[in-house]
Every structure is written in structure tokens, then in C-alpha cells.
Amino acid sequence: MNVQPTTNALQEKKYIRSNEPVFWGLFGAGGMLTAFLTPVMVLVTGLLIPLGIIDADHLSYDKLHGFASSWYGAAIILVLVALPLWHTLHRIFHSLHDLGIKRGRDWQQVICYGFAFAVSVFVFTLLLQMLTQ
Amino acid sequence: MSTQATHAQQAVVDKVIEIEILRYRPEQDEKPFPQGFEIPYHPDMSILEALQYIKDHLDSSVSFRWSCRMAICGSCGLMVNNIPKLGCKAFLRDYYPQKVTLEALANFPIERDLVVVMDDFIKKLEEIKPYIIPERDEKCLSEGTYQQTPEQMEKYAKFSMCINCGLCYSACPQYGLDKSFTGPAALALLARYNRDSRDAGSAERMKIVNQEQGVWSCTFVGYCSVVCPKGVDPAAAIQLLKVESSKDYLIGMFKPD
Ligand code: SF4
Ligand code: FES
């Protein structure tokens, strides 16, 4: 008698697949980049150049502009900007939940990932413009 | 020799340790309140033994769960100074001379004193289909057992050591925030069956994993693995399942079911 409803309940159970793998993938890749590259960047721009160990000329506007205007330079810059950004906003989105801010999770998601998306597209267009100039 | 031992014993017995228990008896207390006890201190006395001393000598109304006294049954979980522990595996010597505060496991409703309602946890353990689902059902007993190499066993052995004590649920901030999360022990158990070479139920269980309330409520805090008394490492199990779920997501994009 009791078995029937239970089996029905089990069969009726609906599983909804989360889209999180997409954001988790970007989060992971961005985190990896940030973890490896931030210390190097801090070392170069914060210590080695001010101390004169590396010639500041290597990071002059013209040199960097040239780098950003090459296709491989543009690709590297896009990855360096976009991935850590997706990482950061994913983290912020989950931190809002951790802080117990339950209201408007949908909007929080749209704003967080929307921002990362918008800036990624912006950087992409900017670099594309420089490339095709 | 024996007199010396007795003297040493005597010296130790003279020391006392303060134990504070968060009491709650639903029929008479409006809300939980702390009650202090002083008991003789022995360095080899466990928290569970301290509770038994209190129940036998000071206040017989204190309620707590226990059975095996050797970290096997998983029934004596409680908060010791706000950290989830097994009462039988935590010792007074690690706290003395400080006071020890005991509370019911966090993130669970209190049933009475140190006893919690475990129903949600048990339900989650049952939901992940914690049994081997063989490829074909009709294998006859006379055909013998399902065999496995030591390497195949190694893949899941660690995740099979769980004693269902619930300490990891008590440690998990995500479970604390949202009780719909499947949670560490259940997901570790799920990984244990999915990684077993004799099992063919992965596809069924991945549906549970892929949900928001599956692995994706986890933010890899890792405290579950810190408090686990059996070295199960549920956090690692969940990370492995996240990778599986991501692969499953990619496959699902090209081959929707
Ligand atoms: S995974 Fe560890 S902490 Fe969690 S219920 Fe099992 S034994 Fe207890
Ligand atoms: S009494 Fe069995 S685990 Fe502590």
C-alpha cells in the first residue's frame, strides 16, 4: 500500500541542470591566471621597474601600443583582462550569497556576469579597432 | 610502584575541569540555555566520558547520543568549543585547564540537549542511490561475485570510509545557508558509487550532481574535510564531481537527452 506513492514520487522528481559549469570553467581559468600572473606583474611594475632593474623603456606607451596592435598581443591582452574579470565577478556573485543577501539572485547574476561580459566585449572591440587601424 | 601510580592518579584527580552544556528540553525550556558543571579531570578522559560522568553523578537529565565509543558508529557528534567533533574522539587534555563548551551540532534542529534531528541528512544520503546499480540485473548467484582489482578499489576506497556522523554538514556554511544543498557526506557517498567499477548507475546519479543543489552549491570552503573524523575528504569528492558535471554539461550540449 505504502510502496506505490513513494515510487511515484521518485519518478516524478525533476532534476534541473545548472548552467554553473560555464561560469565555473571561466572562474577556474581566470583564477589560475590571476594566481600565476599577479605576483609577476606586481614584481615587474611595482618593484623591478621603479628600482631601475628593468628599463622602464620596455613598458613605454609606444612599445605597449605596438604590442596591443599585433594579433598575438591583442589575444594575450584580451585573455589577461577577460578571464580574471569573469573570475572576480563569479566570486562576488557567490560572496553575495555567502553574506546572506537573498533578494534578487537573478538580478545579481545578470549584473555580475553581465558586467564581465560587457567589459570583455568592450576590450575585444577596442583591440579589434587597434588591429584594423 | 603501585603506591606511586596511586599518588599520580590522586594528583590528577584533584584537578577539575569546567564543562558547559547547552541545555534544551522542549517541554520546559523556551529556548536553549547554558548550564555549567565541574568534573574531575583525567588526561585520558574523552568528552563523551565527561558527559557520562555528568549524567551518572551530577545531572541524570542530560541527553546525548553515543554507542560505540570508538569513532565507528557516528552517533556522538557535537560542537566542542564551537568546532564539530566526535565526543568519543576528542579528549579533555586538549582543552584543560580551559573551560569546554558543548553544544548540539550546528546546522541541525535541536531535538533535546545535545541530540539533533538528523532527518534531512538521512534523506539526502538515501536520495543519491547509495547502492551498487549493476550493468545487468539478472546476474545469477552461481555466476560468482563481481570482481575488482586493488587499483579499481583504490579509486573510491577513501570516499567509502564515511560513518554518517554529520560533522561535515555542521561545518558547511553553504548547508547552513541553504538546506536544499545535497551536502558533503551525501556527495562523497555519491562519488564513492560513481567511481566503483562494479557500478553502472553514474548517468542516474549525475542528474543529482548537475543540479544547483547538487555540487554547484559548493564554493570549496573545504571545512568539511577539515572536521571529518575519518579522512573522507568530501571537499575533494565534490571537486572531482564538479569536473565530471562539467564534462557532462559539454556532452549534454551536443547530445541533449
Ligand atoms: S564525510 Fe566525514 S564528517 Fe561527513 S558524515 Fe562522513 S565521516 Fe562524518
Ligand atoms: S560513540 Fe560511536 S562514534 Fe563516538
Tab-separated table of C-alpha atoms and ligand atoms in Angstrom:
chain	number	residue	atom	x	y	z
A	1	MET	CA	0.000	0.000	0.000
A	2	ASN	CA	2.677	2.418	1.011
A	3	VAL	CA	5.133	1.461	-1.688
A	4	GLN	CA	3.118	2.855	-4.591
A	5	PRO	CA	3.113	6.579	-3.701
A	6	THR	CA	6.835	6.500	-2.865
A	7	THR	CA	7.825	5.077	-6.244
A	8	ASN	CA	5.616	7.624	-7.944
A	9	ALA	CA	7.233	10.439	-6.021
A	10	LEU	CA	10.643	9.180	-7.087
A	11	GLN	CA	9.652	9.011	-10.728
A	12	GLU	CA	8.087	12.451	-10.658
A	13	LYS	CA	11.180	14.043	-9.223
A	14	LYS	CA	12.526	16.540	-11.720
A	15	TYR	CA	16.182	17.309	-11.952
A	16	ILE	CA	17.131	20.713	-13.314
A	17	ARG	CA	20.601	21.006	-14.791
A	18	SER	CA	22.557	24.037	-13.620
A	19	ASN	CA	24.450	26.283	-16.071
A	20	GLU	CA	27.149	26.733	-13.479
A	21	PRO	CA	29.782	24.668	-15.390
A	22	VAL	CA	30.186	27.559	-17.876
A	23	PHE	CA	30.870	30.118	-15.166
A	24	TRP	CA	32.886	27.690	-13.073
A	25	GLY	CA	35.104	26.997	-16.104
A	26	LEU	CA	35.750	30.711	-16.669
A	27	PHE	CA	36.210	31.180	-12.913
A	28	GLY	CA	38.782	28.373	-12.780
A	29	ALA	CA	40.732	29.597	-15.799
A	30	GLY	CA	40.707	33.182	-14.535
A	31	GLY	CA	41.760	32.093	-11.065
A	32	MET	CA	44.673	30.134	-12.447
A	33	LEU	CA	45.837	33.135	-14.479
A	34	THR	CA	45.435	35.542	-11.593
A	35	ALA	CA	47.292	33.285	-9.181
A	36	PHE	CA	50.251	32.842	-11.517
A	37	LEU	CA	50.458	36.255	-13.138
A	38	THR	CA	49.553	38.757	-10.428
A	39	PRO	CA	52.752	38.181	-8.406
A	40	VAL	CA	54.816	38.544	-11.592
A	41	MET	CA	53.030	41.755	-12.581
A	42	VAL	CA	53.423	43.224	-9.096
A	43	LEU	CA	57.094	42.305	-9.124
A	44	VAL	CA	57.724	43.849	-12.545
A	45	THR	CA	55.638	47.019	-12.341
A	46	GLY	CA	55.880	47.578	-8.597
A	47	LEU	CA	59.497	46.696	-7.859
A	48	LEU	CA	61.781	45.904	-10.768
A	49	ILE	CA	60.891	48.947	-12.879
A	50	PRO	CA	60.832	51.543	-10.050
A	51	LEU	CA	64.150	50.168	-8.804
A	52	GLY	CA	65.571	50.514	-12.280
A	53	ILE	CA	66.427	46.816	-12.573
A	54	ILE	CA	64.255	46.649	-15.665
A	55	ASP	CA	64.460	49.591	-18.054
A	56	ALA	CA	61.138	51.484	-17.962
A	57	ASP	CA	61.511	51.893	-21.701
A	58	HIS	CA	60.393	48.276	-22.192
A	59	LEU	CA	56.933	49.257	-20.959
A	60	SER	CA	56.722	52.603	-22.729
A	61	TYR	CA	53.462	53.674	-24.383
A	62	ASP	CA	54.767	53.132	-27.898
A	63	LYS	CA	56.054	49.647	-27.141
A	64	LEU	CA	52.790	48.605	-25.463
A	65	HIS	CA	50.716	50.164	-28.204
A	66	GLY	CA	52.691	48.199	-30.736
A	67	PHE	CA	52.179	45.024	-28.723
A	68	ALA	CA	48.421	45.595	-28.453
A	69	SER	CA	48.232	46.250	-32.187
A	70	SER	CA	49.688	42.856	-33.107
A	71	TRP	CA	47.242	39.966	-33.319
A	72	TYR	CA	49.040	37.845	-30.732
A	73	GLY	CA	49.470	40.806	-28.381
A	74	ALA	CA	45.779	41.608	-28.684
A	75	ALA	CA	44.850	37.982	-27.972
A	76	ILE	CA	47.081	37.907	-24.879
A	77	ILE	CA	45.669	41.184	-23.546
A	78	LEU	CA	42.085	40.045	-24.102
A	79	VAL	CA	42.696	36.819	-22.179
A	80	LEU	CA	44.541	38.693	-19.405
A	81	VAL	CA	41.698	41.155	-18.931
A	82	ALA	CA	38.642	38.997	-19.543
A	83	LEU	CA	39.401	35.798	-17.619
A	84	PRO	CA	40.383	37.381	-14.272
A	85	LEU	CA	37.299	39.600	-14.647
A	86	TRP	CA	34.989	36.585	-15.004
A	87	HIS	CA	36.787	35.043	-12.040
A	88	THR	CA	36.269	38.135	-9.882
A	89	LEU	CA	32.600	38.625	-10.699
A	90	HIS	CA	31.826	34.942	-10.163
A	91	ARG	CA	33.444	35.266	-6.743
A	92	ILE	CA	31.479	38.436	-5.976
A	93	PHE	CA	28.228	36.768	-7.076
A	94	HIS	CA	28.812	33.851	-4.691
A	95	SER	CA	30.015	36.125	-1.896
A	96	LEU	CA	26.694	37.988	-2.041
A	97	HIS	CA	25.006	34.655	-1.320
A	98	ASP	CA	27.509	33.935	1.474
A	99	LEU	CA	26.667	37.292	3.039
A	100	GLY	CA	23.042	36.182	3.099
A	101	ILE	CA	21.760	38.657	0.511
A	102	LYS	CA	18.919	36.543	-0.757
A	103	ARG	CA	16.889	39.134	-2.604
A	104	GLY	CA	17.070	39.331	-6.387
A	105	ARG	CA	19.510	36.497	-7.041
A	106	ASP	CA	18.510	36.619	-10.720
A	107	TRP	CA	19.377	40.282	-10.952
A	108	GLN	CA	22.584	39.819	-9.028
A	109	GLN	CA	23.545	37.198	-11.589
A	110	VAL	CA	22.606	39.385	-14.558
A	111	ILE	CA	24.546	42.342	-13.162
A	112	CYS	CA	27.653	40.341	-12.186
A	113	TYR	CA	28.065	38.228	-15.301
A	114	GLY	CA	26.617	40.987	-17.460
A	115	PHE	CA	29.378	43.317	-16.295
A	116	ALA	CA	32.078	40.731	-17.034
A	117	PHE	CA	30.518	40.117	-20.429
A	118	ALA	CA	30.183	43.810	-21.276
A	119	VAL	CA	33.779	44.628	-20.343
A	120	SER	CA	35.039	41.587	-22.265
A	121	VAL	CA	33.162	42.728	-25.370
A	122	PHE	CA	34.381	46.307	-24.869
A	123	VAL	CA	38.035	45.217	-24.637
A	124	PHE	CA	37.550	42.915	-27.610
A	125	THR	CA	36.172	45.726	-29.790
A	126	LEU	CA	38.856	48.138	-28.660
A	127	LEU	CA	41.616	45.696	-29.528
A	128	LEU	CA	39.965	44.830	-32.822
A	129	GLN	CA	39.864	48.534	-33.675
A	130	MET	CA	43.567	48.893	-32.927
A	131	LEU	CA	44.333	45.847	-35.039
A	132	THR	CA	42.419	47.088	-38.061
A	133	GLN	CA	43.683	50.667	-37.853
B	1	MET	CA	55.339	1.095	42.143
B	2	SER	CA	51.655	0.798	42.757
B	3	THR	CA	51.681	3.436	45.501
B	4	GLN	CA	53.474	5.783	43.128
B	5	ALA	CA	50.828	5.198	40.487
B	6	THR	CA	48.078	5.836	43.016
B	7	HIS	CA	49.742	9.066	44.069
B	8	ALA	CA	50.000	10.229	40.476
B	9	GLN	CA	46.387	9.268	39.943
B	10	GLN	CA	45.398	11.146	43.082
B	11	ALA	CA	47.195	14.287	41.976
B	12	VAL	CA	45.370	14.204	38.671
B	13	VAL	CA	42.000	13.504	40.237
B	14	ASP	CA	42.325	16.620	42.351
B	15	LYS	CA	42.180	18.759	39.256
B	16	VAL	CA	38.790	19.781	37.993
B	17	ILE	CA	37.641	20.947	34.603
B	18	GLU	CA	34.646	23.093	33.857
B	19	ILE	CA	32.173	21.844	31.279
B	20	GLU	CA	29.352	23.992	29.983
B	21	ILE	CA	26.489	22.283	28.198
B	22	LEU	CA	23.839	23.996	26.110
B	23	ARG	CA	20.649	22.521	27.533
B	24	TYR	CA	17.297	22.396	25.814
B	25	ARG	CA	14.293	20.394	26.976
B	26	PRO	CA	11.475	21.372	24.636
B	27	GLU	CA	8.688	20.588	27.141
B	28	GLN	CA	10.004	23.016	29.772
B	29	ASP	CA	12.564	25.381	28.227
B	30	GLU	CA	11.516	28.199	25.985
B	31	LYS	CA	14.964	28.360	24.431
B	32	PRO	CA	18.377	26.712	24.896
B	33	PHE	CA	20.450	27.889	27.869
B	34	PRO	CA	23.967	27.058	29.113
B	35	GLN	CA	24.483	25.002	32.272
B	36	GLY	CA	27.906	24.636	33.914
B	37	PHE	CA	29.373	21.540	35.563
B	38	GLU	CA	32.668	20.812	37.299
B	39	ILE	CA	34.082	17.337	36.988
B	40	PRO	CA	37.356	15.623	37.983
B	41	TYR	CA	39.934	15.937	35.239
B	42	HIS	CA	41.771	12.956	33.732
B	43	PRO	CA	44.056	13.490	30.740
B	44	ASP	CA	42.752	10.313	29.111
B	45	MET	CA	39.100	11.186	29.549
B	46	SER	CA	37.123	11.804	26.365
B	47	ILE	CA	34.376	14.396	26.010
B	48	LEU	CA	31.896	11.522	25.800
B	49	GLU	CA	33.208	10.084	29.090
B	50	ALA	CA	32.921	13.524	30.646
B	51	LEU	CA	29.262	13.624	29.578
B	52	GLN	CA	28.728	10.163	31.013
B	53	TYR	CA	30.305	11.285	34.284
B	54	ILE	CA	27.914	14.231	34.418
B	55	LYS	CA	24.924	12.022	33.661
B	56	ASP	CA	25.934	9.403	36.254
B	57	HIS	CA	26.983	11.737	39.076
B	58	LEU	CA	25.669	15.261	38.596
B	59	ASP	CA	22.563	15.516	36.457
B	60	SER	CA	20.856	12.460	35.059
B	61	SER	CA	18.628	14.518	32.782
B	62	VAL	CA	21.372	15.496	30.300
B	63	SER	CA	20.674	13.906	26.909
B	64	PHE	CA	23.260	12.937	24.302
B	65	ARG	CA	23.751	10.175	21.730
B	66	TRP	CA	26.501	7.590	21.723
B	67	SER	CA	27.073	3.923	21.100
B	68	CYS	CA	30.451	2.545	20.036
B	69	ARG	CA	32.843	4.866	21.952
B	70	MET	CA	35.429	4.263	19.223
B	71	ALA	CA	34.645	6.576	16.273
B	72	ILE	CA	32.739	3.951	14.314
B	73	CYS	CA	29.022	4.459	14.870
B	74	GLY	CA	28.976	8.195	14.157
B	75	SER	CA	26.316	8.998	16.737
B	76	CYS	CA	28.217	11.192	19.223
B	77	GLY	CA	28.770	14.309	17.094
B	78	LEU	CA	28.560	17.647	18.928
B	79	MET	CA	30.114	21.108	18.949
B	80	VAL	CA	33.149	21.291	21.228
B	81	ASN	CA	34.116	24.940	21.691
B	82	ASN	CA	32.163	25.603	18.501
B	83	ILE	CA	34.007	23.029	16.387
B	84	PRO	CA	32.181	19.895	15.178
B	85	LYS	CA	33.780	16.836	16.841
B	86	LEU	CA	33.039	13.258	17.810
B	87	GLY	CA	32.651	13.188	21.592
B	88	CYS	CA	34.496	9.878	21.798
B	89	LYS	CA	37.437	11.117	19.701
B	90	ALA	CA	38.001	14.462	21.464
B	91	PHE	CA	39.849	14.494	24.796
B	92	LEU	CA	39.793	16.780	27.824
B	93	ARG	CA	43.597	17.042	27.778
B	94	ASP	CA	43.381	19.113	24.600
B	95	TYR	CA	41.299	21.761	26.399
B	96	TYR	CA	42.368	21.647	30.057
B	97	PRO	CA	42.676	23.958	32.007
B	98	GLN	CA	40.299	25.968	29.815
B	99	LYS	CA	36.561	25.534	30.077
B	100	VAL	CA	34.916	23.264	27.497
B	101	THR	CA	31.609	24.332	25.937
B	102	LEU	CA	29.403	21.660	24.415
B	103	GLU	CA	26.508	22.347	22.088
B	104	ALA	CA	24.338	20.355	19.725
B	105	LEU	CA	25.716	20.033	16.179
B	106	ALA	CA	25.298	23.303	14.288
B	107	ASN	CA	23.014	23.495	11.220
B	108	PHE	CA	20.672	20.832	12.622
B	109	PRO	CA	17.500	21.422	14.639
B	110	ILE	CA	17.944	20.529	18.335
B	111	GLU	CA	15.755	17.662	19.483
B	112	ARG	CA	16.891	17.747	23.100
B	113	ASP	CA	20.108	18.985	24.758
B	114	LEU	CA	22.940	17.593	22.602
B	115	VAL	CA	20.673	15.437	20.446
B	116	VAL	CA	19.839	16.783	16.980
B	117	VAL	CA	17.236	15.896	14.348
B	118	MET	CA	19.153	14.150	11.569
B	119	ASP	CA	16.205	13.501	9.217
B	120	ASP	CA	17.275	15.857	6.435
B	121	PHE	CA	20.788	14.375	6.407
B	122	ILE	CA	19.468	10.797	6.243
B	123	LYS	CA	17.056	11.768	3.474
B	124	LYS	CA	19.942	13.163	1.440
B	125	LEU	CA	22.025	10.035	1.946
B	126	GLU	CA	19.108	7.957	0.664
B	127	GLU	CA	18.420	10.208	-2.295
B	128	ILE	CA	21.771	9.685	-4.004
B	129	LYS	CA	21.052	5.971	-4.588
B	130	PRO	CA	23.767	4.688	-2.223
B	131	TYR	CA	23.944	1.152	-3.547
B	132	ILE	CA	25.605	-0.553	-6.492
B	133	ILE	CA	23.441	-0.430	-9.610
B	134	PRO	CA	24.840	-3.265	-11.730
B	135	GLU	CA	25.041	-3.142	-15.510
B	136	ARG	CA	22.602	-6.027	-15.820
B	137	ASP	CA	20.276	-7.048	-13.047
B	138	GLU	CA	19.990	-10.701	-13.809
B	139	LYS	CA	23.473	-11.932	-12.910
B	140	CYS	CA	22.832	-15.203	-11.117
B	141	LEU	CA	24.474	-16.005	-7.772
B	142	SER	CA	26.026	-19.103	-9.354
B	143	GLU	CA	27.942	-16.871	-11.758
B	144	GLY	CA	30.013	-15.713	-8.802
B	145	THR	CA	30.880	-12.306	-7.400
B	146	TYR	CA	31.712	-9.046	-9.159
B	147	GLN	CA	35.484	-8.854	-9.110
B	148	GLN	CA	37.677	-5.832	-8.693
B	149	THR	CA	41.407	-5.119	-8.743
B	150	PRO	CA	43.117	-3.253	-5.884
B	151	GLU	CA	43.604	-0.282	-8.270
B	152	GLN	CA	39.879	-0.191	-9.026
B	153	MET	CA	39.119	-0.251	-5.318
B	154	GLU	CA	41.627	2.500	-4.627
B	155	LYS	CA	39.539	4.864	-6.775
B	156	TYR	CA	36.713	5.000	-4.257
B	157	ALA	CA	38.056	3.451	-1.016
B	158	LYS	CA	38.636	6.804	0.693
B	159	PHE	CA	35.089	8.009	-0.001
B	160	SER	CA	33.644	4.815	1.444
B	161	MET	CA	35.009	5.417	4.956
B	162	CYS	CA	32.132	7.713	5.988
B	163	ILE	CA	30.370	6.893	9.274
B	164	ASN	CA	27.459	9.312	8.689
B	165	CYS	CA	28.263	11.404	11.733
B	166	GLY	CA	27.092	14.653	10.117
B	167	LEU	CA	30.081	16.722	11.294
B	168	CYS	CA	30.664	17.921	7.731
B	169	TYR	CA	27.081	19.243	7.438
B	170	SER	CA	27.590	21.066	10.673
B	171	ALA	CA	30.819	22.578	9.314
B	172	CYS	CA	29.436	23.517	5.892
B	173	PRO	CA	28.472	27.209	5.621
B	174	GLN	CA	26.586	26.533	2.371
B	175	TYR	CA	24.401	23.899	4.017
B	176	GLY	CA	23.873	26.371	6.844
B	177	LEU	CA	22.635	28.988	4.367
B	178	ASP	CA	20.550	26.697	2.211
B	179	LYS	CA	19.262	23.343	3.407
B	180	SER	CA	18.396	22.244	-0.127
B	181	PHE	CA	22.132	21.646	-0.804
B	182	THR	CA	22.788	17.910	-1.119
B	183	GLY	CA	25.821	18.401	1.117
B	184	PRO	CA	29.303	16.942	1.677
B	185	ALA	CA	28.760	13.391	3.005
B	186	ALA	CA	25.970	12.551	0.531
B	187	LEU	CA	28.033	13.821	-2.408
B	188	ALA	CA	31.121	11.944	-1.198
B	189	LEU	CA	28.986	8.815	-0.985
B	190	LEU	CA	27.662	9.514	-4.471
B	191	ALA	CA	31.250	9.806	-5.744
B	192	ARG	CA	32.049	6.546	-3.965
B	193	TYR	CA	29.410	4.687	-6.044
B	194	ASN	CA	30.087	6.533	-9.311
B	195	ARG	CA	33.774	5.657	-9.046
B	196	ASP	CA	33.132	1.983	-8.320
B	197	SER	CA	33.953	-0.257	-11.312
B	198	ARG	CA	31.053	-2.599	-10.451
B	199	ASP	CA	28.509	0.196	-10.670
B	200	ALA	CA	26.642	1.354	-13.772
B	201	GLY	CA	24.398	3.968	-12.170
B	202	SER	CA	26.519	7.060	-12.940
B	203	ALA	CA	24.101	8.508	-15.501
B	204	GLU	CA	21.232	8.392	-12.986
B	205	ARG	CA	23.303	9.959	-10.229
B	206	MET	CA	24.800	12.660	-12.457
B	207	LYS	CA	21.306	14.187	-12.691
B	208	ILE	CA	21.513	14.845	-8.959
B	209	VAL	CA	25.084	16.139	-9.230
B	210	ASN	CA	24.304	18.525	-12.113
B	211	GLN	CA	21.659	20.480	-10.222
B	212	GLU	CA	22.211	23.782	-8.490
B	213	GLN	CA	21.513	21.911	-5.220
B	214	GLY	CA	23.974	19.240	-6.336
B	215	VAL	CA	27.671	20.076	-6.493
B	216	TRP	CA	27.051	23.645	-7.664
B	217	SER	CA	26.027	24.960	-4.248
B	218	CYS	CA	29.566	24.210	-3.068
B	219	THR	CA	32.085	27.065	-3.093
B	220	PHE	CA	35.017	24.876	-1.991
B	221	VAL	CA	35.308	26.238	1.525
B	222	GLY	CA	36.891	22.911	2.487
B	223	TYR	CA	35.945	22.950	6.182
B	224	CYS	CA	34.030	19.655	5.748
B	225	SER	CA	37.292	17.871	5.021
B	226	VAL	CA	38.987	19.533	7.990
B	227	VAL	CA	36.419	18.329	10.532
B	228	CYS	CA	35.827	14.846	9.063
B	229	PRO	CA	36.968	12.309	11.687
B	230	LYS	CA	37.512	9.552	9.101
B	231	GLY	CA	39.621	11.368	6.491
B	232	VAL	CA	36.913	11.048	3.843
B	233	ASP	CA	37.750	14.421	2.227
B	234	PRO	CA	34.263	15.258	0.930
B	235	ALA	CA	35.550	18.568	-0.485
B	236	ALA	CA	37.825	16.657	-2.870
B	237	ALA	CA	34.966	14.330	-3.829
B	238	ILE	CA	32.828	17.351	-4.708
B	239	GLN	CA	35.606	18.966	-6.763
B	240	LEU	CA	36.010	15.717	-8.718
B	241	LEU	CA	32.252	15.648	-9.270
B	242	LYS	CA	32.327	19.268	-10.490
B	243	VAL	CA	34.775	18.205	-13.197
B	244	GLU	CA	32.508	15.258	-14.073
B	245	SER	CA	29.487	17.557	-14.134
B	246	SER	CA	31.291	19.987	-16.452
B	247	LYS	CA	32.136	17.141	-18.860
B	248	ASP	CA	28.535	16.004	-18.633
B	249	TYR	CA	27.417	19.550	-19.436
B	250	LEU	CA	29.573	19.670	-22.567
B	251	ILE	CA	28.292	16.273	-23.729
B	252	GLY	CA	24.741	17.414	-22.963
B	253	MET	CA	25.192	20.417	-25.258
B	254	PHE	CA	25.823	18.190	-28.248
B	255	LYS	CA	23.667	15.279	-27.211
B	256	PRO	CA	20.688	16.529	-25.207
B	257	ASP	CA	18.743	13.712	-23.556
C	1	SF4	S1	32.142	12.632	5.391
C	1	SF4	FE1	33.260	12.561	7.367
C	1	SF4	S2	32.340	14.254	8.561
C	1	SF4	FE2	30.917	13.825	6.883
C	1	SF4	S3	29.422	12.371	7.740
C	1	SF4	FE3	31.049	11.149	6.748
C	1	SF4	S4	32.534	10.692	8.366
C	1	SF4	FE4	31.218	12.347	9.142
C	2	FES	S1	30.268	6.843	20.167
C	2	FES	FE1	30.356	5.933	18.177
C	2	FES	S2	31.388	7.457	17.034
C	2	FES	FE2	31.502	8.248	19.056
